[in-house]
Coordinates of C-alpha atoms in Angstrom, one line a residue:
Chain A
X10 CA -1.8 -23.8 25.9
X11 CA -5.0 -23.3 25.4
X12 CA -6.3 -23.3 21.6
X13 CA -9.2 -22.1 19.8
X14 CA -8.1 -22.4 16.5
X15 CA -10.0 -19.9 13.6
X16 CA -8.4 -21.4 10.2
X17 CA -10.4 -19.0 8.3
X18 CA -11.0 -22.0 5.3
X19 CA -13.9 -20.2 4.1
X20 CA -12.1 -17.1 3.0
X21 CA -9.4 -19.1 1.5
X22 CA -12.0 -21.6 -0.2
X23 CA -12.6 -18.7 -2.9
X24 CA -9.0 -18.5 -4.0
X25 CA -9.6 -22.4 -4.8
X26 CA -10.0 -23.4 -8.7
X27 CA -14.2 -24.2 -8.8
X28 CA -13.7 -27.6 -9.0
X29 CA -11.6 -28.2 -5.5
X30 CA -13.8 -25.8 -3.5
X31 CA -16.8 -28.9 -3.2
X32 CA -14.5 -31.4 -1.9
X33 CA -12.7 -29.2 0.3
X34 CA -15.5 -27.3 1.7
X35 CA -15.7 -28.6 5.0
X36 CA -11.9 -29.0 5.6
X37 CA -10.5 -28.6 8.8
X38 CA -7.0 -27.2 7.8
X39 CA -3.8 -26.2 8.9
X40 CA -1.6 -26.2 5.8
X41 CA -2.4 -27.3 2.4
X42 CA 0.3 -28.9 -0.2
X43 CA -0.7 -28.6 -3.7
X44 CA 2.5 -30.1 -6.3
X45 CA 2.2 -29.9 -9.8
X46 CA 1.3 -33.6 -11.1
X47 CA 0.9 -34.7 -7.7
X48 CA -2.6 -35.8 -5.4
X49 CA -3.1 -32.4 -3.0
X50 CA -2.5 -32.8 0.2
X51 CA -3.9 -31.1 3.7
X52 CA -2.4 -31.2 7.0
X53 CA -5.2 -31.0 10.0
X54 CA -5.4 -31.3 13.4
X55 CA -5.6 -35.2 12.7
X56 CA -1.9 -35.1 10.3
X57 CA -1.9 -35.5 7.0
X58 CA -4.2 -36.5 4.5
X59 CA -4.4 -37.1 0.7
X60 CA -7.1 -36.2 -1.1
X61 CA -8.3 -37.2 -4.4
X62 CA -7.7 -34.4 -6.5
X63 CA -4.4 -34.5 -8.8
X64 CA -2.7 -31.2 -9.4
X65 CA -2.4 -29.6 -12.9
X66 CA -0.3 -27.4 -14.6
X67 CA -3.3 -25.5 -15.1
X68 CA -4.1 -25.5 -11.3
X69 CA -0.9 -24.1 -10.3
X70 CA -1.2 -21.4 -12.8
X71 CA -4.8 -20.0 -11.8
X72 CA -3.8 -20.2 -7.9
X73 CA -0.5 -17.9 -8.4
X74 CA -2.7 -15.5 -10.5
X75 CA -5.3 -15.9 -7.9
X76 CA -2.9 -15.3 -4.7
X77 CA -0.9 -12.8 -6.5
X78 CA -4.2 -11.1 -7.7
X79 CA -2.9 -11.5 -11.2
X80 CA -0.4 -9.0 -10.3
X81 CA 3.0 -10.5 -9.5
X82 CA 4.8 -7.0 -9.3
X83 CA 3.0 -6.2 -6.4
X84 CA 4.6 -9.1 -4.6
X85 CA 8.0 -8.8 -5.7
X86 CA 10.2 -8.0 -2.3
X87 CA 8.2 -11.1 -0.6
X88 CA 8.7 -13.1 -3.9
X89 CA 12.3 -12.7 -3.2
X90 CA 11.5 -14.7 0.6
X91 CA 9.4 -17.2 -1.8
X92 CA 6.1 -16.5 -0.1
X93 CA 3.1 -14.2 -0.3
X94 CA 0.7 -13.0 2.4
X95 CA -3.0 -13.0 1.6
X96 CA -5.7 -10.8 3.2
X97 CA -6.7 -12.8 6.7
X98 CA -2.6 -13.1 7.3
X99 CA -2.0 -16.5 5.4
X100 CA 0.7 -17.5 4.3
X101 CA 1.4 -19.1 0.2
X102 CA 4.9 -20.3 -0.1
X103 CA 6.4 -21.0 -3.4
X104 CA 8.4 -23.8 -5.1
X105 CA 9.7 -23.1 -8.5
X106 CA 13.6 -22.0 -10.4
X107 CA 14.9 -19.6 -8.8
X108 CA 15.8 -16.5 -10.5
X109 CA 19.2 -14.8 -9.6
X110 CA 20.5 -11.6 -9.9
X111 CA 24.1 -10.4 -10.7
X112 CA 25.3 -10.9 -7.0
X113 CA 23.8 -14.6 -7.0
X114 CA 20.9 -12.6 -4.6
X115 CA 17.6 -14.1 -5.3
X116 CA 15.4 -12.0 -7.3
X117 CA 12.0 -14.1 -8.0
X118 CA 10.7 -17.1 -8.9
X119 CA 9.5 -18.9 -12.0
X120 CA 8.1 -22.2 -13.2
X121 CA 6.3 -22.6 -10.2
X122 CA 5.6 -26.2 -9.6
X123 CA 4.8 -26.2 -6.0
X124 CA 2.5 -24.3 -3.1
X125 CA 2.1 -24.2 0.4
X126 CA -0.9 -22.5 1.7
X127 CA -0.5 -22.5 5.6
X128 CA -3.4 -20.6 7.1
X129 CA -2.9 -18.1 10.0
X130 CA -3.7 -19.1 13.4
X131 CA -5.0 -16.7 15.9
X132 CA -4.6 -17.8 19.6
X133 CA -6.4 -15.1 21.2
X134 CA -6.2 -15.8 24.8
X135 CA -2.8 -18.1 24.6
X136 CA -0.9 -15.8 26.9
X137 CA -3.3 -15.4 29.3
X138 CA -1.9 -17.9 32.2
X139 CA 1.7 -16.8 31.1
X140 CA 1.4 -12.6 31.7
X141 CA 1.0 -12.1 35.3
X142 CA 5.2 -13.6 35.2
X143 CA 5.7 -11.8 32.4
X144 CA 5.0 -7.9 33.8
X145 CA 6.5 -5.6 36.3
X146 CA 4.6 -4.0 39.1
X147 CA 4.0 -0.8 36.9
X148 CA 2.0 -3.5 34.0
X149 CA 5.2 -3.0 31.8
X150 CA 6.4 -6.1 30.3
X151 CA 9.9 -7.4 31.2
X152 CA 12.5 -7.7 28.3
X153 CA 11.0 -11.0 27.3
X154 CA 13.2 -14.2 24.9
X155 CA 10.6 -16.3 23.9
X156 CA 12.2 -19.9 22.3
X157 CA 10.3 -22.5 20.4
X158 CA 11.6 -25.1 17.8
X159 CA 9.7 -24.2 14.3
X160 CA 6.0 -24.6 14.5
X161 CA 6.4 -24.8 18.5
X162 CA 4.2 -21.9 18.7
X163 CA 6.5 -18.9 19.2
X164 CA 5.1 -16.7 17.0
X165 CA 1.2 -17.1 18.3
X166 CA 2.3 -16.2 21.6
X167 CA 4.2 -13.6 20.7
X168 CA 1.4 -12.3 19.0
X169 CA -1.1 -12.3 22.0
X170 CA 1.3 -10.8 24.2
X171 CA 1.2 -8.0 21.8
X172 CA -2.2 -7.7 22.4
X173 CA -2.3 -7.9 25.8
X174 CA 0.2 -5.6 26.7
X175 CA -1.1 -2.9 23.9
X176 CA -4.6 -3.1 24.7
X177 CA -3.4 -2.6 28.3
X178 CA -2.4 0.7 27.3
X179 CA 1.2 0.6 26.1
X180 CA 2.3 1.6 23.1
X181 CA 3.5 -1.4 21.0
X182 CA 5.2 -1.2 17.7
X183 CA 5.7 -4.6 15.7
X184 CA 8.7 -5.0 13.2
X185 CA 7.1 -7.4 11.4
X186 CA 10.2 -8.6 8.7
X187 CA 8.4 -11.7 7.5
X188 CA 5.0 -10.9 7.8
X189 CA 4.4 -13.3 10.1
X190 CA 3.0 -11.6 13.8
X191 CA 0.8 -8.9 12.3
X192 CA 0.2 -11.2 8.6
X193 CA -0.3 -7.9 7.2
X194 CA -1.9 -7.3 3.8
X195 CA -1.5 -4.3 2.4
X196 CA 0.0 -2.5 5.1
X197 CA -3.2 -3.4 7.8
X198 CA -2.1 -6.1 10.6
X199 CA -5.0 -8.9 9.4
X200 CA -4.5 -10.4 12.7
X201 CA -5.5 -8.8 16.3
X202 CA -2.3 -7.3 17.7
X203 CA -3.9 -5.3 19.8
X204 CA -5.4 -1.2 20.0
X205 CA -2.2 0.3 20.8
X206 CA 0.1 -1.2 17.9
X207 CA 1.8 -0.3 15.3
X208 CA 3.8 -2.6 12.5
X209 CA 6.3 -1.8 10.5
X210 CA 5.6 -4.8 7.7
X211 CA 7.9 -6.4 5.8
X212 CA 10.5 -4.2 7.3
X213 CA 14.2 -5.8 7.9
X214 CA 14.6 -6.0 11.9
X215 CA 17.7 -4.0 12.8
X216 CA 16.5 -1.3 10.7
X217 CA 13.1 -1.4 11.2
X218 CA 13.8 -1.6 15.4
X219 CA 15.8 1.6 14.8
X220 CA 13.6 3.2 12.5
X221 CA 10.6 3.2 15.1
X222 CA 12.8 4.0 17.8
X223 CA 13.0 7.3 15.7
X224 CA 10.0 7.4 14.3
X225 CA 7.2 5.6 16.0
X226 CA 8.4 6.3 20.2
X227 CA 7.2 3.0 21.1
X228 CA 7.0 1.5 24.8
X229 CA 7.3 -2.2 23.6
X230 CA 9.3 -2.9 20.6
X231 CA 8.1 -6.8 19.6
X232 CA 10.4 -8.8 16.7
X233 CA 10.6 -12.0 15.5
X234 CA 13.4 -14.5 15.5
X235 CA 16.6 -12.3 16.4
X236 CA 19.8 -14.0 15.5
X237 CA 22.2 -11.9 13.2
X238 CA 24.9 -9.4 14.7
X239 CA 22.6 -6.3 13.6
X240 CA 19.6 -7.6 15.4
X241 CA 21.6 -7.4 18.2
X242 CA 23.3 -4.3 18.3
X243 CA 19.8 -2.8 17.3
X244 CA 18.2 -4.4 20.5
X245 CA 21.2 -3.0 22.5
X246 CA 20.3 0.9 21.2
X247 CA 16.2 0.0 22.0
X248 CA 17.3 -1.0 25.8
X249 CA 19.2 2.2 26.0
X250 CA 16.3 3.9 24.7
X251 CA 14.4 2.7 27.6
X252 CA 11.5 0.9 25.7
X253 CA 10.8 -3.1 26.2
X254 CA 11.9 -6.0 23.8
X255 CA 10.3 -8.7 23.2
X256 CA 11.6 -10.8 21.2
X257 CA 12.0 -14.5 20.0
X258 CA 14.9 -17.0 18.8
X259 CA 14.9 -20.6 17.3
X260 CA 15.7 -23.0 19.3
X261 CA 15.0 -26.6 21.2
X262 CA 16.3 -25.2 24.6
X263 CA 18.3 -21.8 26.1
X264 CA 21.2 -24.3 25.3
X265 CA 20.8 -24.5 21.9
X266 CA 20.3 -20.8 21.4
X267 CA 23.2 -19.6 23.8
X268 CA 25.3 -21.7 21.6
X269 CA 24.9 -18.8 19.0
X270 CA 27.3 -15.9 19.9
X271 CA 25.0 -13.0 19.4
X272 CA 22.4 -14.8 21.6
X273 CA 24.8 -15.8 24.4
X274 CA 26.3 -12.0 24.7
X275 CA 22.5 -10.7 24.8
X276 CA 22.0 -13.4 28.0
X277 CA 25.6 -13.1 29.3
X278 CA 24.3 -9.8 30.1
X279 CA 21.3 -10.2 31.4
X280 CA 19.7 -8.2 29.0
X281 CA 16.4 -10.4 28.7
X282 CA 14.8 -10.5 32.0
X283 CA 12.1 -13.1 31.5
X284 CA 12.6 -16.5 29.0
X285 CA 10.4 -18.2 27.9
X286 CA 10.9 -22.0 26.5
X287 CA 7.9 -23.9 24.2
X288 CA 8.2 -27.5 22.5
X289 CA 6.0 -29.4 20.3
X290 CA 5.9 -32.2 23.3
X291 CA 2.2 -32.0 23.9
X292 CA 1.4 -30.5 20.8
X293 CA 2.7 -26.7 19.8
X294 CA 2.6 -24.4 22.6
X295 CA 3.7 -26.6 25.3
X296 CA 5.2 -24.5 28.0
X297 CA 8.6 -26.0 29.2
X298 CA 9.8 -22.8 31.5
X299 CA 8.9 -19.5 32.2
X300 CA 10.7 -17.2 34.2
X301 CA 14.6 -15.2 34.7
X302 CA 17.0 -16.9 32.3
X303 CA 19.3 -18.9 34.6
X304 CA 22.9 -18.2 32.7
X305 CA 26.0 -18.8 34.2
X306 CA 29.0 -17.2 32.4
Chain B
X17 CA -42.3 12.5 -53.5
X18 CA -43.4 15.4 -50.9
X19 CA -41.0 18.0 -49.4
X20 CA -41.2 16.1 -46.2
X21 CA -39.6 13.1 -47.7
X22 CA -37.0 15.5 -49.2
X23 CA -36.8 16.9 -45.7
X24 CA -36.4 13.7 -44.2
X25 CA -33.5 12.4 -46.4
X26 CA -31.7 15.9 -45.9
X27 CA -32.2 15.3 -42.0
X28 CA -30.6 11.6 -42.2
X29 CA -28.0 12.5 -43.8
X30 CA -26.7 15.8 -42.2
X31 CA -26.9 13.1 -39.0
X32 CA -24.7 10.8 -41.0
X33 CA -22.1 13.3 -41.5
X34 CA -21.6 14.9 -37.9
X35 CA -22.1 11.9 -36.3
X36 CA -18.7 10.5 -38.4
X37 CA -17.1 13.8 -37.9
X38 CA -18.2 13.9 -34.3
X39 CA -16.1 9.9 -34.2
X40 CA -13.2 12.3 -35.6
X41 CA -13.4 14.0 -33.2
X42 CA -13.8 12.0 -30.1
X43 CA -11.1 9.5 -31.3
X44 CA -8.0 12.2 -30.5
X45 CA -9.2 12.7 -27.0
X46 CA -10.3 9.1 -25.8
X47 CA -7.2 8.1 -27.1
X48 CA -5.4 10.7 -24.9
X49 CA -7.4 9.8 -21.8
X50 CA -6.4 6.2 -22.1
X51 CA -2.7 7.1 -22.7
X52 CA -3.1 9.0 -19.5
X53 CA -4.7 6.9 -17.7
X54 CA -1.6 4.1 -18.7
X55 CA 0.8 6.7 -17.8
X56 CA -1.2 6.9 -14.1
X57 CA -0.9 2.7 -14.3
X58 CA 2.6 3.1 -14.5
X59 CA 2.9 5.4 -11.2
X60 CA 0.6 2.8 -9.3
X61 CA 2.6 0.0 -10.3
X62 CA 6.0 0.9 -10.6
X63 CA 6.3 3.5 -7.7
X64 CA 3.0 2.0 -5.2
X65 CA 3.5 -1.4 -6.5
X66 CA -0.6 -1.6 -6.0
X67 CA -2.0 -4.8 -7.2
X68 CA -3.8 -4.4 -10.8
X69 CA -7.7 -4.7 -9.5
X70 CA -7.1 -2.1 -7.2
X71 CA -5.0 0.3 -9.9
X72 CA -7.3 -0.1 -12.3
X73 CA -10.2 1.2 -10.1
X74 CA -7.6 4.3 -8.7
X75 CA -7.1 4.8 -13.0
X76 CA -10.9 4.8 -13.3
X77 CA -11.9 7.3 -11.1
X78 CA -9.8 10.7 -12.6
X79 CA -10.7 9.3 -16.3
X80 CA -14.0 10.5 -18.0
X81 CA -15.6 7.6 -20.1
X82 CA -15.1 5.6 -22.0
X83 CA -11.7 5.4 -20.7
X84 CA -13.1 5.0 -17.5
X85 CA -15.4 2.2 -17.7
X86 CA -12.7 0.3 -19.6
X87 CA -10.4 0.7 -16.3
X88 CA -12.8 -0.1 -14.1
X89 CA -14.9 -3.2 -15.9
X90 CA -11.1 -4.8 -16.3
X91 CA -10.5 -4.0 -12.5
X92 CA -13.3 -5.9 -11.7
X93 CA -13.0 -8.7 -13.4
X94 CA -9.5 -9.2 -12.0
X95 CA -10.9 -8.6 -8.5
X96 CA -13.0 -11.3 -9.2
X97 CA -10.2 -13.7 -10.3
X98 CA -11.2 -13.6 -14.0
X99 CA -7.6 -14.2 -16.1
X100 CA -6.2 -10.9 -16.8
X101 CA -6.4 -11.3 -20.6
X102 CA -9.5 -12.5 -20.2
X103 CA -10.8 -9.3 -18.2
X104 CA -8.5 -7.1 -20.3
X105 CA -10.7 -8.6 -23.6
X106 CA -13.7 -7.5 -21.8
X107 CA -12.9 -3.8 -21.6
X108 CA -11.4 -4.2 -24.8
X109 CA -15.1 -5.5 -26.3
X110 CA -16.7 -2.4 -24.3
X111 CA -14.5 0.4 -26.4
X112 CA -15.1 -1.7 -29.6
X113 CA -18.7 -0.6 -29.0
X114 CA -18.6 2.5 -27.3
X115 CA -16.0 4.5 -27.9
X116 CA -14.1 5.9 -31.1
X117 CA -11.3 3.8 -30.7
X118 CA -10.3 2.5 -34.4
X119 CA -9.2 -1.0 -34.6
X120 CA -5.5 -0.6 -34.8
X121 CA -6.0 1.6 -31.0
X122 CA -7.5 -1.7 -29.7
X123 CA -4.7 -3.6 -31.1
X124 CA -2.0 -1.5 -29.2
X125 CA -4.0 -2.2 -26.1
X126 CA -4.7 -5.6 -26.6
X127 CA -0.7 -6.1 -26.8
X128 CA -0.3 -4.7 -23.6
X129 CA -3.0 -6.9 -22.3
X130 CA -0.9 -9.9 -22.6
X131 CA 1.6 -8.9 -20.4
X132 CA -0.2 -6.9 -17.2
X133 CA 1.0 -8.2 -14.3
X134 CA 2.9 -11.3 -15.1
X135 CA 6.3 -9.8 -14.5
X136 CA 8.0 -7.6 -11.9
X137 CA 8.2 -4.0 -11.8
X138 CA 10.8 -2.9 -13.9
X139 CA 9.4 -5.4 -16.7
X140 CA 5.7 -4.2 -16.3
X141 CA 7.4 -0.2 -16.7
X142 CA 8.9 -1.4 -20.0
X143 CA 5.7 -2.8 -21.3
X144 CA 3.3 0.0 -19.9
X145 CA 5.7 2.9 -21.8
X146 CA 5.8 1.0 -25.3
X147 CA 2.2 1.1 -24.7
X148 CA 2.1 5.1 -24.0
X149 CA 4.3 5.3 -27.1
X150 CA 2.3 3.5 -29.6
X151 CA -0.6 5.3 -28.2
X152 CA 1.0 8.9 -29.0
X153 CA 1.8 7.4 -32.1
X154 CA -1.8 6.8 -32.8
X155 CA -2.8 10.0 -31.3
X156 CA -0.7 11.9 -33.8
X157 CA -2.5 10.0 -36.2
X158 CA -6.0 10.6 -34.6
X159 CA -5.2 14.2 -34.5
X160 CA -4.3 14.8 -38.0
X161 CA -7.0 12.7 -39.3
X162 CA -9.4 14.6 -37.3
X163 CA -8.0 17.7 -38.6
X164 CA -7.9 16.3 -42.3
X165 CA -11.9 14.9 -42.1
X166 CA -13.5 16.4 -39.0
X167 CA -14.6 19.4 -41.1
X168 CA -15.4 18.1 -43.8
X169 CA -17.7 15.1 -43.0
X170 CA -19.9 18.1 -41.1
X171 CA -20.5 19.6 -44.4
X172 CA -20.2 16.1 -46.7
X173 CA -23.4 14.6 -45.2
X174 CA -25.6 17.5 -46.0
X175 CA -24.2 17.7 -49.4
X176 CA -24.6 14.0 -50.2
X177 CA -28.5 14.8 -48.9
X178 CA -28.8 17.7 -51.4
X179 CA -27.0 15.5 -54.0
X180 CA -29.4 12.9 -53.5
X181 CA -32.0 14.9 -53.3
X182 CA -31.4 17.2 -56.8
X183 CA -31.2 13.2 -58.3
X184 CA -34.4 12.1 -56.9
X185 CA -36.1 15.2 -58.7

């Protein structure tokens, strides 16, 4: 897959205590680990590296007030998930004592001692060689499973052929549970998902598929990581509905995600018409198949 | 001593007097524009769950000052990434020098200062309504004050000036 990676590390730079931004200025960054007491860390295209900074209290303190804009209320629902999504679509993950309610439900976070900034990657183009498989004679895209083990890519391609297919023309409506396609921030999609979109953020995916169904009278409905017995039956009632899925699922291989029964009745039945398979083998985004899932019953 | 002098002193201090009547006077209603303006903070973060930079300019804009440019000099300096109590502290200094706020009115905001956005929603409600209460508390206070002094300090600073003036001769 082709990659022209915009990390956006300026933008982020500012959220930085003063003394960090110098030495991290002209960092080349995919991810960066900051623990409490501990040397901060970056991951780059290169791995890992260790820089020579140690973490403070203090440190940890100004960057929640500074990702959370000093207003941790406004964050509450994705505090719940542990993360937080800033303007540009990146993404802070938390690590702290969890807070439980009455039900044993997570309800927050304190005494944060750890942070994960990963910063969102924009692909534009990455679906480019894939499309011409991936779309009927009339332009409209097949019912599309994309599957990718974590970090394989899933997600960025998912995103372009978002684009693609709603700056074609179509209308596209993203249910966007963990803020991850769209990396809205405050409601606006940070990252190009294309003219013809809209997202419903932060939204849980059965409802949320149903609820723009209703609501939104999309062409192409595009979720993320389907797996529970509600994502399924709400993909069933989109397909009735006539509009397109796309849609993607954890996985190494279509064997390890057929091994999960909601997955396995979806493809038993032929309801995705185009898979998709990526690995981490060459780097994320390596294309192992495209084309009609094979499934024998 | 000539009769401009006398003039002069009478001047000063029939000043004197209405501007401390006119303090009376204005402390009631700034008082009442930041209670509202708290009550408005409570809709933008409990119900809108907007973050506080951004709800303290919304506050700012249907307040007249000084209320208003305590909102929105806070605002900004979260925006900026300025500590809240910090930035809270600021606004605070600005209505310790421009508005009629006495010092137990800045106290009751400075308390609620401490605790702006560091907890969730139904925590930041609890806070931001104590706030409102002391406020109508002090308002009550303002009022009757007002009522009690207002009045008089517009006829007391003349009347010192005469006073002073039937001494002097």
């Amino acid at each position: 897959m082709d990659k022209t990676i915009d990390t956006e590390w300026t933008s982020l730079l500012r959220f930085l205590p003063g003394p960090w931004r110098e030495e991290l200025r002209d960092l080349l960054c995919f991810e960066l680990r900051i623990r409490d007491g501990r040397p901060l860390q970056s991951v780059g295209p290169s791995g890992g590296s260790v820089h020579a900074i140690t973490v403070t209290s203090a440190d940890i303190k100004h960057l929640v007030a500074a990702f959370s804009q000093s207003s941790l209320y406004a964050f509450e629902e994705e505090l719940k998930q542990g993360y937080i999504t800033l303007p540009g679509g990146h993404r802070v993950g938390f690590a702290g004592k969890a807070l439980l309610d009455s039900d044993g439900k997570v309800r927050g976070l304190k005494d944060i001692s750890g942070i994960c900034l990963r910063v969102a990657r924009s692909v534009l183009g990455c679906a480019d060689r894939l499309l011409p498989a991936l779309l009927d004679q009339y332009g409209a895209p097949y019912h599309l499973l994309l599957v990718s083990p974590p970090q394989g890519g899933k997600t960025t391609l998912l995103r372009d052929i978002a684009r693609q297919v709603s700056d074609g023309g179509k209308r596209v409506c993203i249910v966007d549970e963990r803020s991850e396609i769209a990396g809205c921030y405050q409601g606006r999609p940070q990252l190009d998902v294309g003219m013809f979109t809209d997202v419903l953020d932060g939204c849980p995916k059965a409802q949320g598929m149903l609820m723009a169904l209703r609501a939104l009278s999309p062409e192409v409905l595009v979720t993320d990581e389907i797996g529970r017995t509600e994502d399924v039956l709400a993909i069933e009632e989109t397909l009735n509905a006539g509009v397109r899925v796309l849609a993607t699922a954890h996985g190494a291989n279509l064997q390890e995600v057929t091994k999960r029964p909601q997955i396995r009745d979806l493809m038993e039945r032929q309801l995705f018409q185009r898979i998709i398979i990526l690995s981490n083998r060459a780097g994320p985004g390596t294309v192992e198949f495209v084309g009609a899932p094979l499934i024998s019953r | 001593m000539s009769g401009a002098c006398f003039g002069l002193i009478l001047y000063a201090s029939t000043m004197v007097g209405l501007i401390i009547a006119k303090s009376y006077r204005d402390r009631p209603r700034q008082l009442q524009s930041i209670r509202t303006g708290i009550e408005m903070l409570v809709t933008e973060i409990v119900y809108a769950a907007t973050p506080l930079s951004v709800a303290l300019e919304n506050v700012s804009q249907s307040q007249a000052k000084p209320a208003a440019e305590f909102f929105a000099l806070t605002g900004r300096g979260i925006a900026e990434f300025m500590p809240v109590r910090q930035s809270w502290a600021m606004g605070l200094a600005y209505l310790q020098t421009s508005s009629a706020l006495l010092w137990a009115d800045l106290e009751a905001l400075r308390l609620l200062g401490e605790v702006l956005g560091v907890s969730n929603r139904d925590d930041q409600e609890r806070h931001l309504l104590l706030a409102c209460r002391r406020l109508e508390a002090l308002y009550a206070n303002a009022v009757e004050e007002a009522a009690r002094n207002e009045r008089m300090w517009q006829f007391l600073g003349i009347l010192i000036g005469v006073v002073v003036v039937i001494v002097i001769l």
